[in-house]
Coordinates of C-alpha atoms and ligand atoms in Angstrom, one line a residue:
X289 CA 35.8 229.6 234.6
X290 CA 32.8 228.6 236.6
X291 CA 30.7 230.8 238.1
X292 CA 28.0 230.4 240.6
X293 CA 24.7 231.6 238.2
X294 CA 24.4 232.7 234.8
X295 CA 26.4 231.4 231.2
X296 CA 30.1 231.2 231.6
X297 CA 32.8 230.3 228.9
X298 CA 35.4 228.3 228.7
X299 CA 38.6 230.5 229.0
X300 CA 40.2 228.1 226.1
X301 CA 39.8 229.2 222.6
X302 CA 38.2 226.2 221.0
X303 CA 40.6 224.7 217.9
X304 CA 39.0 223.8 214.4
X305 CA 39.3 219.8 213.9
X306 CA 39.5 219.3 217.8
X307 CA 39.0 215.6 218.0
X308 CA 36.2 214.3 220.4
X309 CA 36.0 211.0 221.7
X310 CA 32.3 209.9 223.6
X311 CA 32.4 206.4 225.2
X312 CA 28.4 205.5 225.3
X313 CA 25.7 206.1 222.9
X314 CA 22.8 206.9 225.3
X315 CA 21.2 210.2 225.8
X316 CA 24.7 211.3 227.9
X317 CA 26.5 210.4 224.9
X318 CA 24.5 210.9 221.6
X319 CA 23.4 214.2 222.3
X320 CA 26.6 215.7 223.3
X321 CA 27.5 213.7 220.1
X322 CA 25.4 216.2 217.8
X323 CA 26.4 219.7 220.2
X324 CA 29.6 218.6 219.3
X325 CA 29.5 218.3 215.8
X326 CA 27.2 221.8 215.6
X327 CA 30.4 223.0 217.0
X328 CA 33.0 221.4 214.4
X329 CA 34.4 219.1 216.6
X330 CA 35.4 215.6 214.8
X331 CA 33.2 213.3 216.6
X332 CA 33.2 209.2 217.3
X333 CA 31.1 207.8 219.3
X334 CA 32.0 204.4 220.8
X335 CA 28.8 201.9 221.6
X336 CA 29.2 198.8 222.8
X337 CA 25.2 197.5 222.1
X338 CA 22.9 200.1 220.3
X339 CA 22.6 203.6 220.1
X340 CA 20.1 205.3 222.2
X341 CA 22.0 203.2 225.3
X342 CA 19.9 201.3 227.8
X343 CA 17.5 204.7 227.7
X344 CA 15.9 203.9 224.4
X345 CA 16.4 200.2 224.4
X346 CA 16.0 198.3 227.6
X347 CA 15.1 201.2 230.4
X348 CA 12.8 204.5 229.3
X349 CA 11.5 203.5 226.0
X350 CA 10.3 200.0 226.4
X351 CA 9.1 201.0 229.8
X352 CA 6.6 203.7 228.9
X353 CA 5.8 201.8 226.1
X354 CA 5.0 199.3 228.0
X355 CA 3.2 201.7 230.6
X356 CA 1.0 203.1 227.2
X357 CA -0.7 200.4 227.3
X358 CA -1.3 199.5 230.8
X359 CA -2.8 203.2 230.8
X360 CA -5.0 202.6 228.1
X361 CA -6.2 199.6 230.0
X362 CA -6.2 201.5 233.5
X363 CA -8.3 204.3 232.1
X364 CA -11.0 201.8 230.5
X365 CA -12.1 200.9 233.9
X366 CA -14.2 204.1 234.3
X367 CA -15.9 203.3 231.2
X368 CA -19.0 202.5 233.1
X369 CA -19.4 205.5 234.7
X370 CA -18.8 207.5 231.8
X371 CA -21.9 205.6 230.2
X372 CA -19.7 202.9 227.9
X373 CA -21.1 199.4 227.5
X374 CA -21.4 197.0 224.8
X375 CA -24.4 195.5 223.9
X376 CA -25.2 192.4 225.2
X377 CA -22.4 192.2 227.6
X378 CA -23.0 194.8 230.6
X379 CA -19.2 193.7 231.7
X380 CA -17.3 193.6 228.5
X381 CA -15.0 196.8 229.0
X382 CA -13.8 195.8 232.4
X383 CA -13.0 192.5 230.8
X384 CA -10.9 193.7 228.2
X385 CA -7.9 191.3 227.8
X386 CA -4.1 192.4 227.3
X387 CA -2.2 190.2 225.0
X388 CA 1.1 190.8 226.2
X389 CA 3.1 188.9 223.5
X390 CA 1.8 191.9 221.2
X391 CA 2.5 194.4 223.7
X392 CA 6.6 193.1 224.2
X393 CA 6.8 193.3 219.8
X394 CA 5.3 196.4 220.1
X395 CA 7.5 197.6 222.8
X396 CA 10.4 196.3 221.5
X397 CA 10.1 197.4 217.5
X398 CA 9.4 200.7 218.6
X399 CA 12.6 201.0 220.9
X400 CA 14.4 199.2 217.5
X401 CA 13.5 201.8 215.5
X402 CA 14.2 204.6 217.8
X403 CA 17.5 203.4 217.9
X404 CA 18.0 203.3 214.4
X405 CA 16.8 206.5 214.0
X406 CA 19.4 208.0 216.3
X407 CA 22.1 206.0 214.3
X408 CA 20.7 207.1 211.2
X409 CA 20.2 210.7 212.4
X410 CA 24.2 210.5 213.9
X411 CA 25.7 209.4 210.3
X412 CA 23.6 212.4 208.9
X413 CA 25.6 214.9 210.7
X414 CA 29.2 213.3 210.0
X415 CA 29.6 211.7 212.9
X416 CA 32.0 208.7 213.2
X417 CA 29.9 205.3 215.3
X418 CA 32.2 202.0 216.0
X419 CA 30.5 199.4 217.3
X420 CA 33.2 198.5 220.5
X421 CA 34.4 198.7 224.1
X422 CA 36.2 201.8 224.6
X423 CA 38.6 202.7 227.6
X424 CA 41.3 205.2 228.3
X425 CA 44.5 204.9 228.1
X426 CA 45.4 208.1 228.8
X427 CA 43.8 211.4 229.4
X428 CA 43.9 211.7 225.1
X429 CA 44.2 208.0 224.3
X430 CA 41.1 205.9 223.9
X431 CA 41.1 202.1 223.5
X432 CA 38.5 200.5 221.2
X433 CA 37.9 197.2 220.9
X434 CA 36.1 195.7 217.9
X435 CA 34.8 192.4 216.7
X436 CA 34.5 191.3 213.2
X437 CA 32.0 189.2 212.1
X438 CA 34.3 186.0 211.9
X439 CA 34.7 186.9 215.6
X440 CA 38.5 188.3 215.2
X441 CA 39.5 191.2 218.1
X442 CA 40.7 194.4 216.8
X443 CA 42.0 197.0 219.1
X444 CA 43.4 200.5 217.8
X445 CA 43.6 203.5 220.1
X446 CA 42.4 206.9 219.1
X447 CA 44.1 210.5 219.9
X448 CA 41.0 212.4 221.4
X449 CA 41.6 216.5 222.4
X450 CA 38.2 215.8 224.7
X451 CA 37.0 212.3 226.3
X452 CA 33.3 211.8 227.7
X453 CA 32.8 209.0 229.5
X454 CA 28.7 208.1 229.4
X455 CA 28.5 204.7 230.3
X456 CA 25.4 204.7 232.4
X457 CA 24.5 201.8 234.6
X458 CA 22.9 198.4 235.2
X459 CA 20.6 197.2 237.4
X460 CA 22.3 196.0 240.9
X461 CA 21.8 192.4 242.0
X462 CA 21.9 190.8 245.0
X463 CA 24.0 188.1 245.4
X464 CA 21.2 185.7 246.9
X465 CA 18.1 187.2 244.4
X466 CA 19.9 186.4 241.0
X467 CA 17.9 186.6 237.5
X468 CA 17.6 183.5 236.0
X469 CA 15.9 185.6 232.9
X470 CA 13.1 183.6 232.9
X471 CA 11.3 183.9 236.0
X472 CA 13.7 185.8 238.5
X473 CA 14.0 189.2 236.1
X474 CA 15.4 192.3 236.0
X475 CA 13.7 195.8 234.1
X476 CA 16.1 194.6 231.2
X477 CA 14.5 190.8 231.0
X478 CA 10.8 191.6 231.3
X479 CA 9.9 191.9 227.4
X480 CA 10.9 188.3 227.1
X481 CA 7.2 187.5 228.7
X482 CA 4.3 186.5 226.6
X483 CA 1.8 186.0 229.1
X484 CA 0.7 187.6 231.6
X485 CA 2.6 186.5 234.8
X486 CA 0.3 184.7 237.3
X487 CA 1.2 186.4 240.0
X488 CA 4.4 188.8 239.9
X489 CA 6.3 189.7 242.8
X490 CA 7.9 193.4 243.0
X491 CA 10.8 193.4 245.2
X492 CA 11.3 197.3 245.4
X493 CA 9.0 200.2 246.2
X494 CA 11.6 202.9 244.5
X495 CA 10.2 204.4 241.1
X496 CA 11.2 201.6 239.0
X497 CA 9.1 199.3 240.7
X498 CA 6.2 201.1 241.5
X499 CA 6.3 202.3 237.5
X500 CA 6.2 198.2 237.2
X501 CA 3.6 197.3 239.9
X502 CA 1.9 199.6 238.9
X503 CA 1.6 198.6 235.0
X504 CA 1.4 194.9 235.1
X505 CA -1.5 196.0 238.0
X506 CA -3.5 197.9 235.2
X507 CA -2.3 195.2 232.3
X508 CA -4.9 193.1 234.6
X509 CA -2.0 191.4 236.7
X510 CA -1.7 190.4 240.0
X511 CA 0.6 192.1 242.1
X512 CA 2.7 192.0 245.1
X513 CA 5.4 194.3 245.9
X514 CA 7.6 194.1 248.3
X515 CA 8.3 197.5 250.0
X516 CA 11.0 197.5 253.1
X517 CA 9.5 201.4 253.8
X518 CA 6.6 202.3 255.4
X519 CA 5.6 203.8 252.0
X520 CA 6.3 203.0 248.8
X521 CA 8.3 205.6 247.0
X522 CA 10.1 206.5 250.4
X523 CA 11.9 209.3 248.0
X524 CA 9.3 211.5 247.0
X525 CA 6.5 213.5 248.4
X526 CA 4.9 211.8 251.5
X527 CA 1.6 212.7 250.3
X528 CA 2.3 211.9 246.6
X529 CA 3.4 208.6 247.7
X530 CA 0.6 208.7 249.5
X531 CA -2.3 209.0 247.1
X532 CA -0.1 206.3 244.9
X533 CA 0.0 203.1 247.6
X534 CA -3.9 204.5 248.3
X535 CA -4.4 203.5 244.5
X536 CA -2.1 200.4 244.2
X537 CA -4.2 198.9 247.0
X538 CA -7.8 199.7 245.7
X539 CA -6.6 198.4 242.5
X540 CA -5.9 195.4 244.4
X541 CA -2.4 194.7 244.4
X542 CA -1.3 193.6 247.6
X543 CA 1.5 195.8 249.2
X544 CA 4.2 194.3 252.1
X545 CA 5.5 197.5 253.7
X546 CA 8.0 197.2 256.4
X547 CA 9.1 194.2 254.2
X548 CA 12.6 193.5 253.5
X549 CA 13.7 190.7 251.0
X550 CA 16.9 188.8 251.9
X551 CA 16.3 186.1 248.9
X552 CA 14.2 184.7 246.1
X553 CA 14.9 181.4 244.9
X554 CA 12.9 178.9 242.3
X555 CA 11.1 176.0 243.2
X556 CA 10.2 175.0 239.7
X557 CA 7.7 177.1 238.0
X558 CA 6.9 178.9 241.0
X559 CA 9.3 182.0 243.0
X560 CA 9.9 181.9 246.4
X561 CA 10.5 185.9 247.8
X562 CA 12.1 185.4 251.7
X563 CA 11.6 188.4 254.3
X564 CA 13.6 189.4 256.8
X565 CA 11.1 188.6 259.6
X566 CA 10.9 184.7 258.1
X567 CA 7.9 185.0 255.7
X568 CA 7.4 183.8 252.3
X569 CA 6.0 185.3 249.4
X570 CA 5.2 182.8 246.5
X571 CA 3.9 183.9 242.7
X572 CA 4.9 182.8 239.6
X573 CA 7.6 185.5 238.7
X574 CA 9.4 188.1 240.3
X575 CA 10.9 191.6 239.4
X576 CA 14.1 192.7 241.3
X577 CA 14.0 196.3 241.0
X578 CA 16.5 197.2 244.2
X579 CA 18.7 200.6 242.0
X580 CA 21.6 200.8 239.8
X581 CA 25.2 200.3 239.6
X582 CA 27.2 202.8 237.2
X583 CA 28.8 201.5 234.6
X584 CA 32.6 202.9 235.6
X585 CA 34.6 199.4 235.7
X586 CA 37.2 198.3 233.5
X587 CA 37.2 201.8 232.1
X588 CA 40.6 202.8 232.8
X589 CA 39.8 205.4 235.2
X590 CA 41.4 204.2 238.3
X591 CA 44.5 204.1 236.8
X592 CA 43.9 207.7 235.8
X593 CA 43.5 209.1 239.1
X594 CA 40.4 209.8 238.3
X595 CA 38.4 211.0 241.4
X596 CA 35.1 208.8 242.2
X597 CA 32.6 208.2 244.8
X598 CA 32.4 205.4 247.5
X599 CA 29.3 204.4 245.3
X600 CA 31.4 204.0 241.9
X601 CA 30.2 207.3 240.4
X602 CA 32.3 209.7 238.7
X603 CA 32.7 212.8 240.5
X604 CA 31.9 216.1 238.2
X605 CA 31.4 219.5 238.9
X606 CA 28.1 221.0 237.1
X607 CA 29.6 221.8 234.0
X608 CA 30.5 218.0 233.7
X609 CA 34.4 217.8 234.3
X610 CA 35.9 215.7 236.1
X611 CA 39.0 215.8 237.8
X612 CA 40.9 214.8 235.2
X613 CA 41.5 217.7 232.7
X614 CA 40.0 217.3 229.3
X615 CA 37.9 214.3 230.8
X616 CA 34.1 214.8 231.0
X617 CA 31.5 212.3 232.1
X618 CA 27.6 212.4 231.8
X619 CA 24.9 210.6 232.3
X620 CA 23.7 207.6 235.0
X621 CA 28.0 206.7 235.5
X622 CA 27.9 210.2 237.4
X623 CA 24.9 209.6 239.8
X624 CA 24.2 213.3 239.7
X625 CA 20.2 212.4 238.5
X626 CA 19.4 209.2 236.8
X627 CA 17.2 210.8 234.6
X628 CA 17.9 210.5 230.6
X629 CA 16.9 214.5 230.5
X630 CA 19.4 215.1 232.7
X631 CA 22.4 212.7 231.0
X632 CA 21.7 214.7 228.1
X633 CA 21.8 218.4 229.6
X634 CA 25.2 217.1 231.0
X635 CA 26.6 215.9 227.7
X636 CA 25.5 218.9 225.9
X637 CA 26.7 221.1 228.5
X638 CA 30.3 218.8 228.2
X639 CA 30.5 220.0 225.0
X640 CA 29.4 223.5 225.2
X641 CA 32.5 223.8 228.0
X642 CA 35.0 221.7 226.5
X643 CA 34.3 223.3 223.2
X644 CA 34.3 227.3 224.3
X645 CA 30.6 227.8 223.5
X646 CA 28.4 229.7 226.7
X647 CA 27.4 227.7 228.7
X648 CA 25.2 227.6 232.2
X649 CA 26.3 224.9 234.7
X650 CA 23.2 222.4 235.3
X651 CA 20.9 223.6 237.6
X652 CA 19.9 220.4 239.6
X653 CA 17.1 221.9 241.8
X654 CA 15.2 222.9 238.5
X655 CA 15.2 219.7 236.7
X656 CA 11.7 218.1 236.5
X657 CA 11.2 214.6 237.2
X658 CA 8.0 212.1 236.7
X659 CA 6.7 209.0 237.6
X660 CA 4.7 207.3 235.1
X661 CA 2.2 205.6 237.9
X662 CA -1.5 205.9 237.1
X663 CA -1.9 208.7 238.3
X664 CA 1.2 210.2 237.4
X665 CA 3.8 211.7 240.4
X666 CA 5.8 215.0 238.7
X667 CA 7.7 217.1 240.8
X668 CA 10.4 220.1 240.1
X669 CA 12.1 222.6 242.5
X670 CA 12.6 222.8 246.7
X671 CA 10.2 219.9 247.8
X672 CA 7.9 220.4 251.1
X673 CA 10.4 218.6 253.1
X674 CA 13.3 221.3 252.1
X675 CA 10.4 223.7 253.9
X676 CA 9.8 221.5 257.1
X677 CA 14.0 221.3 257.3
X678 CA 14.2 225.2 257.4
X679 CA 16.2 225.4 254.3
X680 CA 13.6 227.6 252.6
X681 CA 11.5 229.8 253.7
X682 CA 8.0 229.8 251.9
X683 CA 4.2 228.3 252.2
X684 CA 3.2 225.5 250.8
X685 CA -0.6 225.3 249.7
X686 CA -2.0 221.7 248.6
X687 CA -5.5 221.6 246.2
X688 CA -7.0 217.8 245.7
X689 CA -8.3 217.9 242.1
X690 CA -11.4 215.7 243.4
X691 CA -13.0 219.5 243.5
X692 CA -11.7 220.1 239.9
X693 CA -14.9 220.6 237.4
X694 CA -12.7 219.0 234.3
X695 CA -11.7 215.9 236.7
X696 CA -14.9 215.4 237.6
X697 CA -16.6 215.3 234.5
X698 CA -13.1 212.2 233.7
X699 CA -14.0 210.7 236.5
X700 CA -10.7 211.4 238.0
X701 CA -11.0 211.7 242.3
X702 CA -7.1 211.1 243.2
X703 CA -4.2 213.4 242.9
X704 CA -3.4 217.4 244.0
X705 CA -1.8 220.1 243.0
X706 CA 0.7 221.3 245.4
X707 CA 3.1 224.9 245.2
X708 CA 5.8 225.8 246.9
X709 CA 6.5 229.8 247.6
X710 CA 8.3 232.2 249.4
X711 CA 6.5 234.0 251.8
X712 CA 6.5 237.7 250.7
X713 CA 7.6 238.2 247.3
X714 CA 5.7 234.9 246.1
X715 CA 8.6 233.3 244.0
X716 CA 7.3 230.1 243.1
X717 CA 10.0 227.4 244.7
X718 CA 8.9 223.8 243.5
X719 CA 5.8 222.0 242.9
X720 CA 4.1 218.2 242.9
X721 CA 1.2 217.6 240.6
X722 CA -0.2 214.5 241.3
X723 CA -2.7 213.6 238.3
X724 CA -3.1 211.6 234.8
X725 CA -0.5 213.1 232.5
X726 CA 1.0 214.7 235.5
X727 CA 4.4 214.9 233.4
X728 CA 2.5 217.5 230.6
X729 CA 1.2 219.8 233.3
X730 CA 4.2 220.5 235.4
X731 CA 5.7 222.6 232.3
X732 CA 3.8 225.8 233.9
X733 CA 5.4 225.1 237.0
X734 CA 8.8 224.3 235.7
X735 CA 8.8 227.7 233.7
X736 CA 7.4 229.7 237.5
X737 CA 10.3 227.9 239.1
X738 CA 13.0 228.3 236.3
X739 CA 12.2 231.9 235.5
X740 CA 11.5 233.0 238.7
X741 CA 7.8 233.7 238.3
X742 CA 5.5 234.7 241.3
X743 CA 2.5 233.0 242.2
X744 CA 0.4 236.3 240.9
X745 CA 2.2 235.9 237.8
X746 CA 0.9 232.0 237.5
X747 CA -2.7 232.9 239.2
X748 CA -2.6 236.0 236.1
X749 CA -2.0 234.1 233.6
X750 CA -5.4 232.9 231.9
X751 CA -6.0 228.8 232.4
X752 CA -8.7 227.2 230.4
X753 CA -12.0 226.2 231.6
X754 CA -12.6 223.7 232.1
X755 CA -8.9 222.4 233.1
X756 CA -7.0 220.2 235.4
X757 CA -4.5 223.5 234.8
X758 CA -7.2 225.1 235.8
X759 CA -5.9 223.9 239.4
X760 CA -2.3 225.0 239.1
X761 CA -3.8 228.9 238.8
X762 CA -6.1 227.9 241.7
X763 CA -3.2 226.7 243.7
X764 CA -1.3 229.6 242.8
X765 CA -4.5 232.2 243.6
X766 CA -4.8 230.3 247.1
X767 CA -0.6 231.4 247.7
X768 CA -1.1 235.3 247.1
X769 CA 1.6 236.8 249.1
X770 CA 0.7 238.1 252.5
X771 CA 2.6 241.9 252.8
X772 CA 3.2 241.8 256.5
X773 CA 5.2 238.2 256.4
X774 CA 9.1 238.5 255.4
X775 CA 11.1 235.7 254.1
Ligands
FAD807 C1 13.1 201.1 234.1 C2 13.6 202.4 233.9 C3 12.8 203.4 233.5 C4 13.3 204.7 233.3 N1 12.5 205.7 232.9 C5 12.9 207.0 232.7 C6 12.1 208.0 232.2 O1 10.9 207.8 232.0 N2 12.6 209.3 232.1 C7 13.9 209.5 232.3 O2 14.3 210.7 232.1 N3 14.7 208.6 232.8 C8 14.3 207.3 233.0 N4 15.1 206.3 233.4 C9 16.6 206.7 233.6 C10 17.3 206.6 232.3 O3 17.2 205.3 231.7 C11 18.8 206.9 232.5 O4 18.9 208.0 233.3 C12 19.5 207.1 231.2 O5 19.5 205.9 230.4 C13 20.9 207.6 231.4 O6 21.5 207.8 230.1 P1 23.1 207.5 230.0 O7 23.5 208.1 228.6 O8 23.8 208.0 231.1 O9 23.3 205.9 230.0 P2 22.7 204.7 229.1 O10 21.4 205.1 228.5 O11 22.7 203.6 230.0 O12 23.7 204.6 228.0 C14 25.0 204.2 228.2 C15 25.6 203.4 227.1 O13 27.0 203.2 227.3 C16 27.3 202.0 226.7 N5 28.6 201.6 227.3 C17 28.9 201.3 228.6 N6 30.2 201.0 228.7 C18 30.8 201.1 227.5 C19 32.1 200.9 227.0 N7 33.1 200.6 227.8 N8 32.3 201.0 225.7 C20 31.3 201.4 224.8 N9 30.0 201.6 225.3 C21 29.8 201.4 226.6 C22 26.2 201.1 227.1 O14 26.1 200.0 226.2 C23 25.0 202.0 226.9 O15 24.4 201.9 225.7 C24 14.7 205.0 233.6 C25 15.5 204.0 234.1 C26 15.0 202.7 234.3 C27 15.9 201.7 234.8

């Protein structure tokens, strides 16, 4: 049974030995992988690439990894006023070189390794991995394929008692902006690079390629990116978004708002980006970063009766079922989040379902999301727009850290603090935090929103000082419920 709040069970008695089948070895798939198997379940998981899915080796990993070192680049340019120089050479920090060769083996060893250690960690706990394509047959029957290494086809179909499907997505392409892989790329193809791009055109403002504008930016790159908004990130907090193009364009990228691309084609070493009102952007390479397409053909699931959406999603309800019974799906193929914290909450909750353990159904509006721009976006709970709409009822109170004694003495002048509350009682309801390492503060916030915490309970809580969490407590202080206002 489902229930509206709280843990519910699964009415089923869970069987010893019940076999589970997980197609996809991402975060959707591996973690529900090891909940399983904590629950006695016989486990295989079905990969067709590497374990850890596109998350750990093309998508999350290799782009923060990437995005480490553009930071560490990015925060070297307030050297100077901080009082760093090197003798001799009054310029040398802002001239610090990035040799990207070194960064792509770094970025891609460490996303090797990650992998392995999920493989590693997988055959620890008894659980079965078969390197293959896996659909269903049935409901209970699963088709692998496997290759040997002569290059013969094997298929042999497994009886599974529970299926999750956690096949993710790739990126979508345009049918007149194809990647060549060398110069025309996608996320996937970028670590392929060992120089520096000349000039790189972003076609995209979404978080994928502001994350990438904004890195190869502070790598020392120049920039363009293509935006067909008015604002890049047209998804998130206006004023977020906001302090983030404010950045990208003192930095000196150059960004085309109002700009849509219709093609990109190669004239030799060179790119050529179309817009939709006949201009042409030219650079030396060009990153299409224009969303996802989930990863749900050729699965079987049609011929299930398997319910989807118009986009190609799988349909599930938040304790990740889907309309077909004993059939569970996680992960970027349902298009509930594409975030790899949230593919994993909905394979473990899969598990904890199909498997009888308690279990709470995922709780979308609490999930905390970040954008790994310098500075960082991170967000959780009812946004300001959900306010303006009328769909909560609450104040919203915005700090700029600029007045914040820790930022000051970092150097740091952009980014805010903004809560969300109700009007009387003070719940807190969401928050942005707009600052470096944005993604380590919002914790405090995600805790207020998840537990239910008023903004006296935040403000009462003791910050240190000096903090940029000092400015959460502030922001909090600044919402002290008013008595004679009612939700
Ligand atoms: C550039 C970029 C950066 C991102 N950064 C972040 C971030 O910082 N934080 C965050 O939370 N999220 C981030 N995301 C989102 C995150 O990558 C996804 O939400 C996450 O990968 C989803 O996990 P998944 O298990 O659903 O799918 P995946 O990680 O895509 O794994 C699915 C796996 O299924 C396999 N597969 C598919 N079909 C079959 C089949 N028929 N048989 C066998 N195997 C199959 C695939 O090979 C793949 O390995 C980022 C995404 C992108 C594009």
């Amino acid at each position: 049974m489902i229930g509206t709040m709280g843990h519910v069970t699964n009415s089923e008695t869970p069987r010893p030995n019940t076999q589970v089948v997980i197609i996809g070895g991402g975060p959707g798939g591996y973690e529900a992988a090891l909940v399983a198997r904590q629950l006695e379940a016989e486990v295989t998981v079905v990969e067709r690439s590497g374990l850890g899915g596109a998350a750990v080796l093309t998508d999350v990993v290799p782009s923060k990894t990437l995005i480490a070192t553009a930071e560490l680049r990015t925060t070297a340019d307030s050297a100077e006023e901080l009082g760093i120089f090197t003798e001799g050479n009054e310029d040398a920090v802002a001239e610090l070189r990035v040799d990207l060769a070194r960064v792509n083996r770094r970025v891609m060893n460490l996303a090797a390794a990650q992998s392995k250690d999920i493989y590693e960690r997988l055959e620890r706990e008894g659980i079965s991995v078969i390197t293959g394509e896996a659909k269903l047959r049935s409901a209970d029957e699963v088709e692998i394929k496997t290759t040997d290494d002569a290059g013969n086809e094997k298929v042999e179909v497994r009886k599974a008692d529970v299926v999750l499907v956690s096949t993710g997505a790739s990126p979508r392409e345009l049918p007149t902006a194809q990647p060549d892989g060398q110069r025309i790329l996608n996320w996937k193809q970028l670590y392929t690079l060992q120089d520096l791009p000349e000039r790189l055109i972003v076609v995209g403002s979404g978080v994928t390629g502001a994350e990438f504008a904004g890195a190869y930016n502070g790598l020392g790159g120049d920039v363009v990116l293509v935006s067909s908004r008015d604002q890049v990130l047209p998804n998130e907090d206006p004023d977020a978004a906001a302090v983030i193009e404010d950045v990208f364009r003192r930095r000196g990228m150059e960004v085309l708002s109002r700009s849509r691309a219709t093609s990109v084609t190669r004239d030799g070493d060179r790119v050529i980006v179309e817009l939709q009102d006949g201009r042409r952007v030219e650079g030396s390479h060009c990153l299409m970063a224009v969303g996802s397409v989930p990863n749900t053909q050729d699965l079987g699931l049609e011929e299930l009766g398997m319910r989807m959406h118009s986009s190609g999603h799988i349909e599930v309800d938040r304790v990740s079922r889907t309309s077909v019974r004993g059939v569970y799906a996680a992960g970027d193929c349902t298009g509930v989040l594409p975030l790899a914290s949230v593919a994993a909450m909905q394979g473990r909750i899969a598990m904890w379902h199909a498997l009888g353990d308690a279990v709470a159904p995922l709780e979308r509006r609490n999930v905390t999301a970040n954008i790994f721009t310098a500075p960082e976006i991170a967000t959780v709970g009812y946004t300001q727009a959900d306010l303006e709409r009328g769909e909560i009822a609450g104040r919203v109170v915005t700090l700029p850290l600029a007045g914040n004694a820790r930022a000051k003495m970092l150097g740091i002048r952009d980014g805010f603090v903004k809560l969300i509350a109700r009007r009387a009682s003070g719940t807190v309801l969401g928050g942005v935090i707009v600052a470096p390492r944005a993604s380590e503060l919002i914790f405090s916030v995600a805790l207020a929103v998840e537990h239910g915490l008023s903004v006296d309970d935040v403000a009462h809580a003791f910050s240190i000082y000096p903090s940029l969490s000092g400015s959460i407590a502030e922001t909090a202080r600044l919402l002290h419920p008013v008595m004679d206002k009612t939700d």
